[in-house]
Amino acid sequence: MEFKGSILIKLVVLLQCCLTLQLCASQDFDFFYFVQQWPGSYCDTQQSCCYPTTGKPDPDFGIHGLWPNNNDGSYPSNCDSSNPFQQSQVSDLISTMQKEWPTLACPSGNGIQFWSHEWDKHGTCSESTLNQHDYFAAALNLKQKADLLQALTSAGINPDGGSYSLSSIKSAISGSIGSTPFIECNSDSSGNSQLYQVYLCVDTNASGFIDCPVFPHSKCGSNIEFPSF
């Protein structure tokens, strides 16, 4: 009787472990923010910027990140310190990342520190659906699907330092992508509000755009500048 009881206890413990592992492996976020930034606005601030060691990036929106998020506005971060960024995992993507995901932080860098930060803080929280290579590949693929500069210039919104209505910028992107973006602004060196980052929401497989369940907390003026780069 005592022997059977010990077996039963072991089975219960084993079942609890299996359930725990299953829960840990389950999806723990509701959607992604896919964030692109305009380099002209990043650089046209009092803080300024530094071009990467590979040279000045193209005058195009660059990827900032692919960030797991929850429907209530909260988000997970730094989810797995045992799985740091490894350049060898994305060696076939590096040249494309340098073009589409350039660093503008000072001092000048080759992008490794930037990508490492993005993976460690955000990418590790999507391990239930994407491994390290797939995470970066998915972001690059989304960048190809969301050609923001093409969407804006086709609507007559050009990076020429002019001022454009926030509603026209949103409409141009929504008409091209199929979902409403969130626009984040920053201030130039003179304090004028300018187009800085564009947030698009993506499903948990990072395969397609969806309507955003919630938007970040930030405000732009009704008219904002679109600086050159």
Tab-separated table of N, CA, C and O in Angstrom, residues 141-227:
chain	number	residue	atom	x	y	z
A	141	ASN	N	10.933	40.369	-43.402
A	141	ASN	CA	9.837	40.073	-44.316
A	141	ASN	C	8.708	41.090	-44.173
A	141	ASN	O	8.121	41.542	-45.171
A	142	LEU	N	8.408	41.475	-42.940
A	142	LEU	CA	7.376	42.485	-42.703
A	142	LEU	C	7.780	43.829	-43.297
A	142	LEU	O	6.933	44.577	-43.800
A	143	LYS	N	9.060	44.129	-43.244
A	143	LYS	CA	9.563	45.383	-43.834
A	143	LYS	C	9.287	45.413	-45.340
A	143	LYS	O	8.926	46.461	-45.900
A	144	GLN	N	9.448	44.270	-45.992
A	144	GLN	CA	9.172	44.205	-47.428
A	144	GLN	C	7.679	44.370	-47.714
A	144	GLN	O	7.295	44.946	-48.739
A	145	LYS	N	6.846	43.881	-46.818
A	145	LYS	CA	5.395	43.991	-47.002
A	145	LYS	C	4.896	45.407	-46.729
A	145	LYS	O	3.873	45.825	-47.288
A	146	ALA	N	5.588	46.109	-45.856
A	146	ALA	CA	5.143	47.448	-45.452
A	146	ALA	C	6.146	48.484	-45.942
A	146	ALA	O	7.022	48.916	-45.203
A	147	ASP	N	6.023	48.872	-47.199
A	147	ASP	CA	6.915	49.885	-47.778
A	147	ASP	C	6.329	51.258	-47.458
A	147	ASP	O	5.559	51.831	-48.244
A	148	LEU	N	6.677	51.761	-46.296
A	148	LEU	CA	6.080	53.003	-45.804
A	148	LEU	C	6.423	54.203	-46.677
A	148	LEU	O	5.565	55.051	-46.959
A	149	LEU	N	7.668	54.289	-47.106
A	149	LEU	CA	8.074	55.448	-47.907
A	149	LEU	C	7.305	55.470	-49.225
A	149	LEU	O	6.853	56.530	-49.670
A	150	GLN	N	7.154	54.313	-49.841
A	150	GLN	CA	6.390	54.226	-51.083
A	150	GLN	C	4.936	54.631	-50.859
A	150	GLN	O	4.342	55.356	-51.668
A	151	ALA	N	4.370	54.174	-49.752
A	151	ALA	CA	2.980	54.512	-49.433
A	151	ALA	C	2.806	56.020	-49.275
A	151	ALA	O	1.821	56.603	-49.755
A	152	LEU	N	3.761	56.658	-48.615
A	152	LEU	CA	3.656	58.099	-48.359
A	152	LEU	C	3.928	58.925	-49.612
A	152	LEU	O	3.173	59.849	-49.932
A	153	THR	N	4.994	58.604	-50.310
A	153	THR	CA	5.324	59.398	-51.505
A	153	THR	C	4.256	59.246	-52.584
A	153	THR	O	3.992	60.188	-53.340
A	154	SER	N	3.628	58.085	-52.662
A	154	SER	CA	2.556	57.881	-53.644
A	154	SER	C	1.358	58.780	-53.339
A	154	SER	O	0.553	59.088	-54.232
A	155	ALA	N	1.244	59.196	-52.085
A	155	ALA	CA	0.160	60.090	-51.676
A	155	ALA	C	0.612	61.551	-51.649
A	155	ALA	O	-0.109	62.414	-51.140
A	156	GLY	N	1.800	61.813	-52.191
A	156	GLY	CA	2.307	63.184	-52.236
A	156	GLY	C	2.910	63.669	-50.942
A	156	GLY	O	3.101	64.869	-50.730
A	157	ILE	N	3.234	62.723	-50.055
A	157	ILE	CA	3.835	63.066	-48.767
A	157	ILE	C	5.320	62.707	-48.849
A	157	ILE	O	5.689	61.530	-48.817
A	158	ASN	N	6.156	63.712	-48.994
A	158	ASN	CA	7.574	63.489	-49.281
A	158	ASN	C	8.474	63.977	-48.143
A	158	ASN	O	8.143	64.954	-47.458
A	159	PRO	N	9.608	63.310	-47.953
A	159	PRO	CA	10.559	63.744	-46.911
A	159	PRO	C	11.368	64.949	-47.374
A	159	PRO	O	12.553	64.872	-47.689
A	160	ASP	N	10.682	66.092	-47.407
A	160	ASP	CA	11.286	67.318	-47.932
A	160	ASP	C	11.308	68.441	-46.906
A	160	ASP	O	11.553	69.595	-47.248
A	161	GLY	N	11.033	68.087	-45.646
A	161	GLY	CA	10.999	69.113	-44.613
A	161	GLY	C	9.672	69.827	-44.515
A	161	GLY	O	9.492	70.710	-43.672
A	162	GLY	N	8.719	69.436	-45.359
A	162	GLY	CA	7.413	70.066	-45.341
A	162	GLY	C	6.545	69.560	-44.204
A	162	GLY	O	6.867	68.579	-43.530
A	163	SER	N	5.421	70.256	-44.019
A	163	SER	CA	4.476	69.890	-42.960
A	163	SER	C	3.254	69.223	-43.592
A	163	SER	O	2.720	69.703	-44.593
A	164	TYR	N	2.849	68.109	-43.000
A	164	TYR	CA	1.718	67.349	-43.522
A	164	TYR	C	0.757	67.024	-42.382
A	164	TYR	O	1.179	66.891	-41.231
A	165	SER	N	-0.512	66.876	-42.745
A	165	SER	CA	-1.491	66.556	-41.708
A	165	SER	C	-1.303	65.121	-41.232
A	165	SER	O	-1.007	64.220	-42.024
A	166	LEU	N	-1.489	64.929	-39.937
A	166	LEU	CA	-1.360	63.598	-39.356
A	166	LEU	C	-2.375	62.650	-39.977
A	166	LEU	O	-2.067	61.478	-40.243
A	167	SER	N	-3.574	63.153	-40.242
A	167	SER	CA	-4.624	62.304	-40.812
A	167	SER	C	-4.259	61.828	-42.210
A	167	SER	O	-4.545	60.675	-42.571
A	168	SER	N	-3.600	62.664	-43.006
A	168	SER	CA	-3.219	62.263	-44.367
A	168	SER	C	-2.114	61.212	-44.325
A	168	SER	O	-2.083	60.307	-45.170
A	169	ILE	N	-1.222	61.307	-43.354
A	169	ILE	CA	-0.148	60.314	-43.200
A	169	ILE	C	-0.747	58.959	-42.822
A	169	ILE	O	-0.410	57.926	-43.401
A	170	LYS	N	-1.664	58.963	-41.857
A	170	LYS	CA	-2.317	57.722	-41.444
A	170	LYS	C	-3.100	57.102	-42.594
A	170	LYS	O	-3.068	55.881	-42.814
A	171	SER	N	-3.816	57.930	-43.341
A	171	SER	CA	-4.639	57.441	-44.439
A	171	SER	C	-3.791	56.820	-45.535
A	171	SER	O	-4.160	55.788	-46.112
A	172	ALA	N	-2.653	57.450	-45.842
A	172	ALA	CA	-1.774	56.933	-46.881
A	172	ALA	C	-1.236	55.556	-46.513
A	172	ALA	O	-1.209	54.640	-47.348
A	173	ILE	N	-0.825	55.401	-45.260
A	173	ILE	CA	-0.276	54.116	-44.815
A	173	ILE	C	-1.373	53.068	-44.716
A	173	ILE	O	-1.210	51.926	-45.160
A	174	SER	N	-2.514	53.447	-44.161
A	174	SER	CA	-3.634	52.519	-44.018
A	174	SER	C	-4.111	52.029	-45.384
A	174	SER	O	-4.407	50.837	-45.557
A	175	GLY	N	-4.164	52.933	-46.354
A	175	GLY	CA	-4.610	52.560	-47.688
A	175	GLY	C	-3.670	51.583	-48.362
A	175	GLY	O	-4.089	50.740	-49.149
A	176	SER	N	-2.396	51.676	-48.033
A	176	SER	CA	-1.393	50.794	-48.639
A	176	SER	C	-1.259	49.468	-47.900
A	176	SER	O	-1.174	48.407	-48.522
A	177	ILE	N	-1.255	49.524	-46.570
A	177	ILE	CA	-1.004	48.334	-45.755
A	177	ILE	C	-2.286	47.573	-45.447
A	177	ILE	O	-2.278	46.345	-45.336
A	178	GLY	N	-3.381	48.313	-45.277
A	178	GLY	CA	-4.648	47.663	-44.968
A	178	GLY	C	-5.035	47.704	-43.509
A	178	GLY	O	-6.081	47.166	-43.129
A	179	SER	N	-4.209	48.309	-42.667
A	179	SER	CA	-4.552	48.463	-41.254
A	179	SER	C	-4.065	49.822	-40.777
A	179	SER	O	-3.125	50.385	-41.335
A	180	THR	N	-4.721	50.336	-39.747
A	180	THR	CA	-4.418	51.683	-39.258
A	180	THR	C	-3.128	51.705	-38.444
A	180	THR	O	-2.976	50.920	-37.506
A	181	PRO	N	-2.200	52.595	-38.793
A	181	PRO	CA	-0.947	52.673	-38.042
A	181	PRO	C	-1.068	53.598	-36.834
A	181	PRO	O	-2.010	54.394	-36.734
A	182	PHE	N	-0.115	53.480	-35.946
A	182	PHE	CA	0.058	54.472	-34.887
A	182	PHE	C	1.310	55.272	-35.227
A	182	PHE	O	2.349	54.696	-35.566
A	183	ILE	N	1.201	56.584	-35.157
A	183	ILE	CA	2.326	57.465	-35.492
A	183	ILE	C	2.907	58.049	-34.218
A	183	ILE	O	2.186	58.635	-33.403
A	184	GLU	N	4.200	57.894	-34.049
A	184	GLU	CA	4.910	58.510	-32.922
A	184	GLU	C	5.734	59.679	-33.450
A	184	GLU	O	6.408	59.565	-34.477
A	185	CYS	N	5.668	60.788	-32.758
A	185	CYS	CA	6.434	61.970	-33.149
A	185	CYS	C	7.554	62.243	-32.151
A	185	CYS	O	7.503	61.797	-31.004
A	186	ASN	N	8.572	62.950	-32.613
A	186	ASN	CA	9.566	63.534	-31.715
A	186	ASN	C	9.756	64.987	-32.116
A	186	ASN	O	9.051	65.478	-33.006
A	187	SER	N	10.668	65.657	-31.492
A	187	SER	CA	10.882	67.076	-31.778
A	187	SER	C	12.243	67.296	-32.402
A	187	SER	O	13.234	66.690	-31.971
A	188	ASP	N	12.281	68.142	-33.427
A	188	ASP	CA	13.566	68.450	-34.055
A	188	ASP	C	14.368	69.403	-33.177
A	188	ASP	O	13.944	69.772	-32.078
A	189	SER	N	15.533	69.801	-33.660
A	189	SER	CA	16.425	70.641	-32.853
A	189	SER	C	15.825	72.004	-32.554
A	189	SER	O	16.282	72.706	-31.652
A	190	SER	N	14.767	72.375	-33.301
A	190	SER	CA	14.088	73.652	-33.057
A	190	SER	C	12.793	73.483	-32.272
A	190	SER	O	12.081	74.448	-32.017
A	191	GLY	N	12.474	72.226	-31.920
A	191	GLY	CA	11.286	71.964	-31.120
A	191	GLY	C	10.032	71.666	-31.914
A	191	GLY	O	8.947	71.545	-31.347
A	192	ASN	N	10.158	71.527	-33.250
A	192	ASN	CA	8.997	71.229	-34.083
A	192	ASN	C	8.686	69.729	-34.062
A	192	ASN	O	9.584	68.894	-34.077
A	193	SER	N	7.398	69.407	-34.061
A	193	SER	CA	6.971	68.010	-34.057
A	193	SER	C	7.190	67.394	-35.436
A	193	SER	O	6.880	68.000	-36.458
A	194	GLN	N	7.748	66.176	-35.451
A	194	GLN	CA	8.047	65.536	-36.728
A	194	GLN	C	7.736	64.041	-36.700
A	194	GLN	O	7.707	63.413	-35.635
A	195	LEU	N	7.503	63.480	-37.882
A	195	LEU	CA	7.220	62.064	-38.024
A	195	LEU	C	8.450	61.248	-37.642
A	195	LEU	O	9.495	61.358	-38.274
A	196	TYR	N	8.318	60.422	-36.616
A	196	TYR	CA	9.458	59.681	-36.093
A	196	TYR	C	9.319	58.177	-36.315
A	196	TYR	O	10.126	57.563	-37.009
A	197	GLN	N	8.264	57.571	-35.725
A	197	GLN	CA	8.116	56.129	-35.830
A	197	GLN	C	6.691	55.753	-36.229
A	197	GLN	O	5.730	56.438	-35.882
A	198	VAL	N	6.593	54.630	-36.943
A	198	VAL	CA	5.300	54.100	-37.361
A	198	VAL	C	5.141	52.705	-36.770
A	198	VAL	O	5.998	51.838	-36.973
A	199	TYR	N	4.056	52.501	-36.032
A	199	TYR	CA	3.742	51.210	-35.417
A	199	TYR	C	2.653	50.525	-36.239
A	199	TYR	O	1.606	51.121	-36.527
A	200	LEU	N	2.897	49.278	-36.588
A	200	LEU	CA	1.879	48.440	-37.204
A	200	LEU	C	1.720	47.192	-36.338
A	200	LEU	O	2.703	46.708	-35.772
A	201	CYS	N	0.507	46.684	-36.230
A	201	CYS	CA	0.278	45.497	-35.411
A	201	CYS	C	0.293	44.247	-36.276
A	201	CYS	O	-0.177	44.250	-37.417
A	202	VAL	N	0.839	43.179	-35.697
A	202	VAL	CA	1.095	41.948	-36.424
A	202	VAL	C	0.607	40.763	-35.591
A	202	VAL	O	0.670	40.792	-34.352
A	203	ASP	N	0.140	39.711	-36.265
A	203	ASP	CA	-0.325	38.532	-35.555
A	203	ASP	C	0.831	37.821	-34.838
A	203	ASP	O	2.003	38.126	-35.075
A	204	THR	N	0.503	36.882	-33.978
A	204	THR	CA	1.518	36.257	-33.122
A	204	THR	C	2.494	35.361	-33.877
A	204	THR	O	3.530	34.987	-33.324
A	205	ASN	N	2.178	35.039	-35.121
A	205	ASN	CA	3.127	34.297	-35.946
A	205	ASN	C	4.047	35.221	-36.733
A	205	ASN	O	4.901	34.757	-37.484
A	206	ALA	N	3.813	36.535	-36.577
A	206	ALA	CA	4.597	37.557	-37.283
A	206	ALA	C	4.511	37.380	-38.789
A	206	ALA	O	5.476	37.615	-39.518
A	207	SER	N	3.328	36.980	-39.261
A	207	SER	CA	3.172	36.708	-40.687
A	207	SER	C	2.312	37.732	-41.422
A	207	SER	O	2.380	37.839	-42.643
A	208	GLY	N	1.483	38.486	-40.682
A	208	GLY	CA	0.604	39.436	-41.348
A	208	GLY	C	0.130	40.540	-40.429
A	208	GLY	O	0.180	40.420	-39.206
A	209	PHE	N	-0.344	41.625	-41.023
A	209	PHE	CA	-0.793	42.789	-40.264
A	209	PHE	C	-2.241	42.626	-39.822
A	209	PHE	O	-3.059	42.016	-40.517
A	210	ILE	N	-2.526	43.158	-38.653
A	210	ILE	CA	-3.866	43.100	-38.081
A	210	ILE	C	-4.244	44.485	-37.557
A	210	ILE	O	-3.395	45.380	-37.447
A	211	ASP	N	-5.526	44.667	-37.236
A	211	ASP	CA	-5.948	45.898	-36.575
A	211	ASP	C	-5.397	45.900	-35.155
A	211	ASP	O	-5.451	44.883	-34.460
A	212	CYS	N	-4.885	47.020	-34.728
A	212	CYS	CA	-4.259	47.102	-33.406
A	212	CYS	C	-5.296	46.998	-32.286
A	212	CYS	O	-6.265	47.763	-32.267
A	213	PRO	N	-5.102	46.071	-31.348
A	213	PRO	CA	-5.999	45.977	-30.191
A	213	PRO	C	-5.869	47.186	-29.265
A	213	PRO	O	-6.815	47.572	-28.589
A	214	VAL	N	-4.686	47.772	-29.244
A	214	VAL	CA	-4.415	48.921	-28.381
A	214	VAL	C	-3.251	49.703	-28.980
A	214	VAL	O	-2.389	49.123	-29.649
A	215	PHE	N	-3.262	51.011	-28.771
A	215	PHE	CA	-2.180	51.864	-29.264
A	215	PHE	C	-1.318	52.354	-28.106
A	215	PHE	O	-1.801	52.484	-26.977
A	216	PRO	N	-0.048	52.650	-28.369
A	216	PRO	CA	0.801	53.232	-27.322
A	216	PRO	C	0.286	54.605	-26.897
A	216	PRO	O	-0.573	55.192	-27.566
A	217	HIS	N	0.819	55.099	-25.801
A	217	HIS	CA	0.431	56.420	-25.310
A	217	HIS	C	1.439	57.452	-25.796
A	217	HIS	O	2.567	57.516	-25.324
A	218	SER	N	1.035	58.237	-26.769
A	218	SER	CA	1.893	59.284	-27.317
A	218	SER	C	1.011	60.184	-28.167
A	218	SER	O	-0.028	59.752	-28.664
A	219	LYS	N	1.422	61.407	-28.325
A	219	LYS	CA	0.608	62.341	-29.093
A	219	LYS	C	1.456	63.097	-30.107
A	219	LYS	O	2.623	63.402	-29.880
A	220	CYS	N	0.837	63.364	-31.258
A	220	CYS	CA	1.429	64.225	-32.284
A	220	CYS	C	0.494	65.405	-32.495
A	220	CYS	O	-0.700	65.321	-32.187
A	221	GLY	N	1.015	66.471	-33.070
A	221	GLY	CA	0.162	67.578	-33.455
A	221	GLY	C	-0.669	67.200	-34.664
A	221	GLY	O	-0.453	66.159	-35.294
A	222	SER	N	-1.620	68.047	-35.045
A	222	SER	CA	-2.464	67.744	-36.208
A	222	SER	C	-1.674	67.862	-37.506
A	222	SER	O	-2.029	67.265	-38.523
A	223	ASN	N	-0.585	68.644	-37.466
A	223	ASN	CA	0.317	68.759	-38.611
A	223	ASN	C	1.753	68.512	-38.119
A	223	ASN	O	2.164	69.077	-37.106
A	224	ILE	N	2.485	67.683	-38.856
A	224	ILE	CA	3.850	67.331	-38.436
A	224	ILE	C	4.792	67.411	-39.636
A	224	ILE	O	4.381	67.270	-40.791
A	225	GLU	N	6.063	67.611	-39.336
A	225	GLU	CA	7.070	67.702	-40.388
A	225	GLU	C	7.572	66.320	-40.779
A	225	GLU	O	7.578	65.386	-39.970
A	226	PHE	N	7.995	66.220	-42.039
A	226	PHE	CA	8.604	64.991	-42.555
A	226	PHE	C	9.976	65.406	-43.093
A	226	PHE	O	10.123	65.779	-44.250
A	227	PRO	N	11.015	65.379	-42.216
A	227	PRO	CA	12.325	65.917	-42.588
A	227	PRO	C	13.064	65.069	-43.618
A	227	PRO	O	12.806	63.861	-43.774
